[in-house]
Coordinates of C-alpha atoms in Angstrom, one line a residue:
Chain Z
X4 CA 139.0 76.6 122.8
X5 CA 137.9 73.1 122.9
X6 CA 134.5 73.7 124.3
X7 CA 133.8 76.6 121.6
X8 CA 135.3 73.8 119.0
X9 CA 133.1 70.8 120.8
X10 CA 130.6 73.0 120.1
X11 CA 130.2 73.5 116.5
X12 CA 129.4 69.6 115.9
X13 CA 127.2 67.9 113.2
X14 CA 127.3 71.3 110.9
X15 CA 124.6 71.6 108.2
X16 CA 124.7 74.9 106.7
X17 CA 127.1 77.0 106.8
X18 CA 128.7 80.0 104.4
X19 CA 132.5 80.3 103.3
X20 CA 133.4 83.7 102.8
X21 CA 137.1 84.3 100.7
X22 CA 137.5 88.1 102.0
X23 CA 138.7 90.1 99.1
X24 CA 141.8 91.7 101.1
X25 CA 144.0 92.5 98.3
X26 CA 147.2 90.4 98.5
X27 CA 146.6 88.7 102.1
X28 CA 144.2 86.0 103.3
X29 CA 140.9 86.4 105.5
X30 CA 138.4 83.3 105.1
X31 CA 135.3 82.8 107.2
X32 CA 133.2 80.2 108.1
X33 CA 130.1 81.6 109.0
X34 CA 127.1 79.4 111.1
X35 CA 124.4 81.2 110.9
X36 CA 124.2 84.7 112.7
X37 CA 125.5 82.9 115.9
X38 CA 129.3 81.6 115.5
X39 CA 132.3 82.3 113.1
X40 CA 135.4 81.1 112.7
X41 CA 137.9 83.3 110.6
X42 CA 140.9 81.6 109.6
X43 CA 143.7 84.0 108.8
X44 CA 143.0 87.4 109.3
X45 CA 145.3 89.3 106.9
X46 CA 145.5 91.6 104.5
X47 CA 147.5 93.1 102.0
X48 CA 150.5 94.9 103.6
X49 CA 150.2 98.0 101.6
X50 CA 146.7 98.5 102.8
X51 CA 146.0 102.2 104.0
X52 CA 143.8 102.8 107.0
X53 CA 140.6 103.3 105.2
X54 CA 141.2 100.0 103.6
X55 CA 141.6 98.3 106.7
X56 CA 139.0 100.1 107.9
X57 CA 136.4 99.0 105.5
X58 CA 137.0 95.6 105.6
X59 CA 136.7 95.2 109.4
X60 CA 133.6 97.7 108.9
X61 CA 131.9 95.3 106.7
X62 CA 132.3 91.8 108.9
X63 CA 128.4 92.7 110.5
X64 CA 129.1 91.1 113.4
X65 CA 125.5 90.1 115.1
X66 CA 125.0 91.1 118.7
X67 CA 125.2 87.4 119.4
X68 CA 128.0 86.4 117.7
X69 CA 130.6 84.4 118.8
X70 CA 134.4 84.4 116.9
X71 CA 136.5 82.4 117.0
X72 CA 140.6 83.1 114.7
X73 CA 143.0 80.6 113.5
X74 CA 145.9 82.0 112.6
X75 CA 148.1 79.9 110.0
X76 CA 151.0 81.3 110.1
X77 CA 152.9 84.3 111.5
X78 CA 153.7 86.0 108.4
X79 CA 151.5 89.9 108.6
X80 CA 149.6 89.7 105.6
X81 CA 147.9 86.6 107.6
X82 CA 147.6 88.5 110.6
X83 CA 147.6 92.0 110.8
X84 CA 144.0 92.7 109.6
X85 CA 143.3 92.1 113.4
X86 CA 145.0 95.8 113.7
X87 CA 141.5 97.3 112.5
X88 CA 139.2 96.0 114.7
X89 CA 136.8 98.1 117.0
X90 CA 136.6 97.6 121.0
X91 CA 133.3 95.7 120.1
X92 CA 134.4 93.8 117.8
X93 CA 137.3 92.3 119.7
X94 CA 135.0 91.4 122.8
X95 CA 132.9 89.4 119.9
X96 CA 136.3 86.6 119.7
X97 CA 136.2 84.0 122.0
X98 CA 140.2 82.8 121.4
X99 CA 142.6 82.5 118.6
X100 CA 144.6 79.5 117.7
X101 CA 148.1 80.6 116.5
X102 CA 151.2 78.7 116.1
X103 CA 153.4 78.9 119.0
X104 CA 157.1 80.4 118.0
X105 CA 155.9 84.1 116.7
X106 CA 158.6 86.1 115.4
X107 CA 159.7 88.7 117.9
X108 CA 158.9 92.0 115.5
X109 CA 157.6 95.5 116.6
X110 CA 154.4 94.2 114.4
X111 CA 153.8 91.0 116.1
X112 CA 154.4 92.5 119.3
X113 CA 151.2 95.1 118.0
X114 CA 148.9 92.4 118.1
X115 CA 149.9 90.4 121.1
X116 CA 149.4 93.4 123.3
X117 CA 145.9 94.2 121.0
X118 CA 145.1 90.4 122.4
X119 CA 146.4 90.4 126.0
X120 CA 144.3 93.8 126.6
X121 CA 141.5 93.1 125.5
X122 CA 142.1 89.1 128.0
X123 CA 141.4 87.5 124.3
X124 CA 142.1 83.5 125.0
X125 CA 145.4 82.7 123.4
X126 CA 146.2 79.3 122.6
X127 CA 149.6 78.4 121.1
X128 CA 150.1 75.5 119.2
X129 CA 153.6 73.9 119.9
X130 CA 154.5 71.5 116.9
X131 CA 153.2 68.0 116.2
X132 CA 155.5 64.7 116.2
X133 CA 156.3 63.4 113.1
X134 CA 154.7 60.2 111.9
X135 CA 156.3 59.4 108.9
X136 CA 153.9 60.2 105.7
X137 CA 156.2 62.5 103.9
X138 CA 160.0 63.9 103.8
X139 CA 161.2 66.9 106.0
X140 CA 157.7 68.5 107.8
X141 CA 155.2 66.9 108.2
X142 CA 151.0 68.2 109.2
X143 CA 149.7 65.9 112.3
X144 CA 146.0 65.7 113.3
X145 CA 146.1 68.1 116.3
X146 CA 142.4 68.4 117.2
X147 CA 139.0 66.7 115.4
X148 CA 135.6 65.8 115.9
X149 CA 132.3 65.0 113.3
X150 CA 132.9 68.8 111.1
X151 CA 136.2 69.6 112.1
X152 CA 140.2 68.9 111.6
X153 CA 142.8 71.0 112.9
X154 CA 146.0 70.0 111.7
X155 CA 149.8 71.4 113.1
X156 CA 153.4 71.3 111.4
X157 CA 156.2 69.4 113.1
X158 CA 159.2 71.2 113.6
X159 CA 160.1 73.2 110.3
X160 CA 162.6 76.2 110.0
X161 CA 160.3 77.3 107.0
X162 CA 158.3 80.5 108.3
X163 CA 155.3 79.2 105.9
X164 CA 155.1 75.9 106.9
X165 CA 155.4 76.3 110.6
X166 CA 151.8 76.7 110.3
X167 CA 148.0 75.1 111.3
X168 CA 145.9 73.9 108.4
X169 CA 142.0 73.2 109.0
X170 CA 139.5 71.4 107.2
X171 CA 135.7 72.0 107.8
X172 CA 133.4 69.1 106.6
X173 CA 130.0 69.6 105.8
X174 CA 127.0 67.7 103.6
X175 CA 130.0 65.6 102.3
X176 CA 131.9 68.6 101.3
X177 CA 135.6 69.5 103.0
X178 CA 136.8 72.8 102.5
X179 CA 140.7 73.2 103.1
X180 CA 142.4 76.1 104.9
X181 CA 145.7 76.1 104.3
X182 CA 147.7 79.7 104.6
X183 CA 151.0 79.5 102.8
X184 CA 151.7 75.3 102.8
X185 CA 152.8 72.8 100.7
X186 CA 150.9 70.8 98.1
X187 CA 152.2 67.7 98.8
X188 CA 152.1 67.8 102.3
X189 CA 148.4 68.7 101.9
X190 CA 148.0 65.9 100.1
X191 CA 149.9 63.2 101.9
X192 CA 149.2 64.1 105.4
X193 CA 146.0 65.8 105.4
X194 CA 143.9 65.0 102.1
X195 CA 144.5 61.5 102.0
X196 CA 142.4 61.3 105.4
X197 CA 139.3 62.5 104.0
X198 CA 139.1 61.2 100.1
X199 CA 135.9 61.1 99.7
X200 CA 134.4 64.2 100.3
X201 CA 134.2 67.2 97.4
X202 CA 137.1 69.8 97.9
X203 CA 136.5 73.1 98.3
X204 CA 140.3 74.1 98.1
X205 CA 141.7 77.6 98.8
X206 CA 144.9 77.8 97.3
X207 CA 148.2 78.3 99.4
X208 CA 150.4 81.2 99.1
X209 CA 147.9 83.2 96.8
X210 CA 148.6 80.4 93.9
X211 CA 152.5 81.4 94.3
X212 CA 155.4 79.2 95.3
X213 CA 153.6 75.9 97.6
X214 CA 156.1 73.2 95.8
X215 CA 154.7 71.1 93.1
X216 CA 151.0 70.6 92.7
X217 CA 150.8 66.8 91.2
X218 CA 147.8 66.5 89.1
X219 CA 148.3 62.6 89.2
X220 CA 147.7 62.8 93.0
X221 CA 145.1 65.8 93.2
X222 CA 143.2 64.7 89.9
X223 CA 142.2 61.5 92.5
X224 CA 140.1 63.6 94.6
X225 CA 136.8 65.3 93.6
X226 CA 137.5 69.0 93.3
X227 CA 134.5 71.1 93.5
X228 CA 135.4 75.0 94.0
X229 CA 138.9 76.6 93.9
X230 CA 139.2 79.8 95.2
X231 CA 142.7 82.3 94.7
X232 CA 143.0 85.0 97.2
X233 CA 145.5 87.2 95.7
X234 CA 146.1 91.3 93.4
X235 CA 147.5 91.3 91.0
X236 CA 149.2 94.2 91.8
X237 CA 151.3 91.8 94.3
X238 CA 155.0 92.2 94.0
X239 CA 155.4 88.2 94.0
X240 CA 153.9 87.8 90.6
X241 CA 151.2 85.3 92.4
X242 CA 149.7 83.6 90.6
X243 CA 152.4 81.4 88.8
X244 CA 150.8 80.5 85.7
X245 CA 151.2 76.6 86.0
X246 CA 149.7 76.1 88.8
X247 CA 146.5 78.0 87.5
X248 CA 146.8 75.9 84.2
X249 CA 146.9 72.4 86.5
X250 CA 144.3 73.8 89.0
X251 CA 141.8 74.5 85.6
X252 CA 142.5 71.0 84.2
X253 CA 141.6 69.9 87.6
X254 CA 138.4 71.7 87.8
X255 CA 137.1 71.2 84.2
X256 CA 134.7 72.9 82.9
X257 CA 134.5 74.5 86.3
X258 CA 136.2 77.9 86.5
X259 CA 138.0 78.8 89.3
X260 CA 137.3 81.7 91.8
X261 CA 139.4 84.6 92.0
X262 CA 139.2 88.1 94.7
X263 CA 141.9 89.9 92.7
X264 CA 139.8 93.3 92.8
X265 CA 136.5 91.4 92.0
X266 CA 134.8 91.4 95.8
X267 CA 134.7 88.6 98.3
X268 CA 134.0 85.1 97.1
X269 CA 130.7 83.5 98.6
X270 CA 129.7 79.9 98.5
X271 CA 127.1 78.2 100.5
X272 CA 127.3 74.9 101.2
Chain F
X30 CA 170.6 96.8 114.7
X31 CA 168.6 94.0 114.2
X32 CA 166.1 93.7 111.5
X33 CA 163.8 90.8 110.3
X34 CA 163.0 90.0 107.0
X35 CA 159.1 89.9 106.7
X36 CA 159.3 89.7 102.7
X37 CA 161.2 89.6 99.6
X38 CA 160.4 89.5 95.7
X39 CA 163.7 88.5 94.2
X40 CA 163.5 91.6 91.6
X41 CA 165.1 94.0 94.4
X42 CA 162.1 94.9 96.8
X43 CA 162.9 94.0 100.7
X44 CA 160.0 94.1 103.3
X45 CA 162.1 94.9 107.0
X46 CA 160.9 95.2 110.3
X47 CA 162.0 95.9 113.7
X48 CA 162.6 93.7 116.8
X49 CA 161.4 96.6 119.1
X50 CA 160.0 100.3 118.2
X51 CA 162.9 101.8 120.4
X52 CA 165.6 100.1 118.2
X53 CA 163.8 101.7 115.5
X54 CA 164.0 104.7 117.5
X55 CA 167.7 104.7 118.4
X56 CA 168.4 104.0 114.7
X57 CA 166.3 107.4 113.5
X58 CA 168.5 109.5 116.0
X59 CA 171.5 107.6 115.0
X60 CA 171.0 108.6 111.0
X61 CA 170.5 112.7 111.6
X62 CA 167.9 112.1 109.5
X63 CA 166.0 115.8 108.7
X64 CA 162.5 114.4 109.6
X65 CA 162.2 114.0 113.6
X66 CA 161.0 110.9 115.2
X67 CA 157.2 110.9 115.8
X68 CA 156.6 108.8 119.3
X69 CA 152.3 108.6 117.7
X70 CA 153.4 106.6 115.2
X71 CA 153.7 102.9 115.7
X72 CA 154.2 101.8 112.5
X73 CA 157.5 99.9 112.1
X74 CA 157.6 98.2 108.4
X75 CA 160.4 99.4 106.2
X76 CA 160.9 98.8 102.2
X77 CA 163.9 98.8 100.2
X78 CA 163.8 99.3 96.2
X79 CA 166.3 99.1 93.8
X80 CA 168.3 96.2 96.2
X81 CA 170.9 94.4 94.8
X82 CA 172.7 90.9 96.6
X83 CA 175.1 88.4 95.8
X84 CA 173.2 85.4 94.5
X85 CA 172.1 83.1 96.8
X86 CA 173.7 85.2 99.6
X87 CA 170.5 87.7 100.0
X88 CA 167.8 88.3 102.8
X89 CA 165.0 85.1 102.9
X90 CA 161.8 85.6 104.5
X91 CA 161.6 84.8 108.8
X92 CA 165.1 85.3 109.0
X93 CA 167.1 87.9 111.2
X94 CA 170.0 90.3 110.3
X95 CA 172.1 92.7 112.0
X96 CA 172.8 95.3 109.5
X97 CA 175.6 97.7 109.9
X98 CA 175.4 101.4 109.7
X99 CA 177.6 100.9 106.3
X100 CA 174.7 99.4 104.4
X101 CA 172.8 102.7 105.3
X102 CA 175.2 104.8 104.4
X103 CA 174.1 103.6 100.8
X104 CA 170.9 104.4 100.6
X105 CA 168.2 107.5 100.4
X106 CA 165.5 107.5 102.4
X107 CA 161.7 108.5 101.4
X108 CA 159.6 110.3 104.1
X109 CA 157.3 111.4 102.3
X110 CA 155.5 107.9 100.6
X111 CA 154.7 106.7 104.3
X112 CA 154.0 109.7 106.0
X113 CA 152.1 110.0 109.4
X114 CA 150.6 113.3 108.4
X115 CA 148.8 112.0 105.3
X116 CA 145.3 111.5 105.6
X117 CA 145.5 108.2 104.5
X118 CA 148.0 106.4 105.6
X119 CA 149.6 102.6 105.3
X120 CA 148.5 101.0 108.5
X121 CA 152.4 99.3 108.5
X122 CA 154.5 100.9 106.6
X123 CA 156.9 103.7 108.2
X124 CA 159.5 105.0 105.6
X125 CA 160.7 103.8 102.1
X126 CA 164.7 103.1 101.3
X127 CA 166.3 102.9 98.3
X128 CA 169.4 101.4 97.5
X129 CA 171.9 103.4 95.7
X130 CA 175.4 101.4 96.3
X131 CA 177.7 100.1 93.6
X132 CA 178.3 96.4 95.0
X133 CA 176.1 94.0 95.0
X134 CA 175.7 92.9 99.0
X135 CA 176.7 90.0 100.5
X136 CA 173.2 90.4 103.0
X137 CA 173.8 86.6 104.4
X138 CA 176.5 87.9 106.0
X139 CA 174.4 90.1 108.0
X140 CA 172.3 87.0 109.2
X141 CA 171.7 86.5 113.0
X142 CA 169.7 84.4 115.7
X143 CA 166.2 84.3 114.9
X144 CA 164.5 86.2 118.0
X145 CA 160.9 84.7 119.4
X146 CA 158.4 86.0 121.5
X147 CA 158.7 85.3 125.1
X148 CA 155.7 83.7 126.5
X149 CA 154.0 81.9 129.1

């Protein structure tokens, strides 16, 4: 993993695709026709087999390519999109970074045995040691270099935030991966490292429950792009309405980005 | 048997699944039910509607729960909304529940160990 991470260092171009996967999560960071990274790899639980189907159909991987997963967090509409790939595709992915405690269910199980038969690298991040920046769990800087952060929990009993958050920085710009976390733990222990840069943010939990979103704090940085992956046929009632009212007085003018039915979200940066 | 809680929406609708596919198994045989086990079939997810708990005292997402055969006894059971034999069918789901008891349920009760993979 750390070679194939090593690798993919001073980053000009690349594309962010927000997968439209019903209510799940499926983000790629495309570099060219020769790498991609795919953090979280879900779908919407109630997806039928031609669903799942179709969306693995469409990923195009190139003859060339190299993948590489991050999975944020063991809950299945993170995950189990994985479940729909062909033979070929699964030789494409070079490893997958997961968190390490996955919960021992028949589904899980599914895609452990999809990645040990197919000898797909398995790395498995134990959790980080607390430094102090905020109450309960905390995200520690677990692996960086000039385009990339990957950041890991400490020890939380909260399935959601037992999780690995990235950041990809690029022509000033930091796009933030996040799963199902917490707003102010993005904010103390991750955002606050990189202030400058513009924020490409994809919400946590589909816009639902990630604690309170303080518009003091987050009005500080420069947010660029907001993107929502989410149905609104989801049983949740994600979004929750005040966080899209503080995310658009955030933006501005800007609108934010929604899948919700509409295709995936593109943005080249 | 044990059972893990994979989601919940607070309005009644519980996302289960199973520690292994023979428990699941053992569990079919053990409820009679009229539609026979189907070894293809991998699937493992199970729904409940119409759920009812104690406040505070109900399932939370991540968590474990041995569930008596009582609880069951309460419900109906859909075989037809996640059938193997349709020709599209949910890629996790494996059969629909819904509750039909009186009482609200004290599910906490039911909590157990949280049960992790095994590796090396």
């Amino acid at each position: 993993m750390n070679n194939f991470l090593s690798s993919l260092n001073r980053l000009k171009n690349i594309r962010l695709i927000i997968r439209d996967v019903g209510h799940g999560n499926f983000n790629e960071i495309q570099m060219g026709n020769a790498t991609r990274i795919i953090y979280d790899i879900g779908a919407d639980k109630y997806y039928k087999d031609s669903q799942l189907r179709s969306l693995t159909q469409g990923l195009n991987f190139t003859n060339n390519e190299e993948v590489l997963i991050v999975i944020s967090h063991w809950d299945v509409d993170h995950y189990h999109g994985l479940l729909g790939f062909s033979d070929n595709q699964l030789k494409k992915i070079k490893g997958i970074i997961a968190p390490e405690k996955i919960p021992a269910t028949n589904t899980s199980q599914k895609i452990i045995s999809l990645i040990n038969n197919h000898k797909i690298p398995l790395t498995l991040l134990s959790f980080g040691s607390k430094l102090g920046k905020c109450r309960g769990a905390e995200l520690t800087k677990y692996w960086e270099n000039n385009n990339i952060e990957i950041y890991r929990s400490t020890y939380t009993r909260s399935r959601n935030l037992d999780s690995i958050v990235v950041i990809f920085k690029v022509n000033n710009k930091a796009i933030l991966l996040c799963g199902d976390h917490n707003y102010n733990k993005l904010y103390n222990c991750v955002v606050t490292n990189i202030p400058q840069h513009d924020y490409i943010f994809v919400l946590p939990h589909h816009g639902g429950d990630g604690g309170k979103l303080d518009v003091n704090d987050w009005g500080q940085l420069s947010l660029v792009e907001v993107i929502i992956s989410f149905n609104e046929s989801n049983f949740y009632g994600h979004p929750q309405q005040a966080i899209l009212s503080n995310i658009q007085n955030l933006l501005g003018q800007h609108l934010y980005k929604e899948t919700n039915g509409n295709g995936d979200v593109i943005i080249n940066i | 048997m044990l059972f893990y809680c994979e989601a919940i929406n607070h309005k009644g609708l519980v996302v289960l699944d199973v520690h292994k596919l023979s428990d699941l198994k053992q569990w079919w045989f053990n409820r009679e039910f009229e539609v026979s086990w189907n070894n293809e079939d991998t699937r493992s997810l199970i729904e409940i509607n119409n759920f009812n708990w104690i406040k505070y005292r109900g399932p939370r997402e991540g968590d474990w729960y041995d569930i008596p055969n009582g609880f069951w006894n309460e419900c109906s059971f859909d075989f037809e909304k996640f059938s193997y034999d349709k020709e599209d069918r949910s890629v996790l789901f494996r059969l629909s529940v819904e509750f039909n008891g009186n009482e609200k349920v004290d599910f906490l009760s039911f909590k157990t160990e949280p049960l992790w993979w095994q590796h090396e």
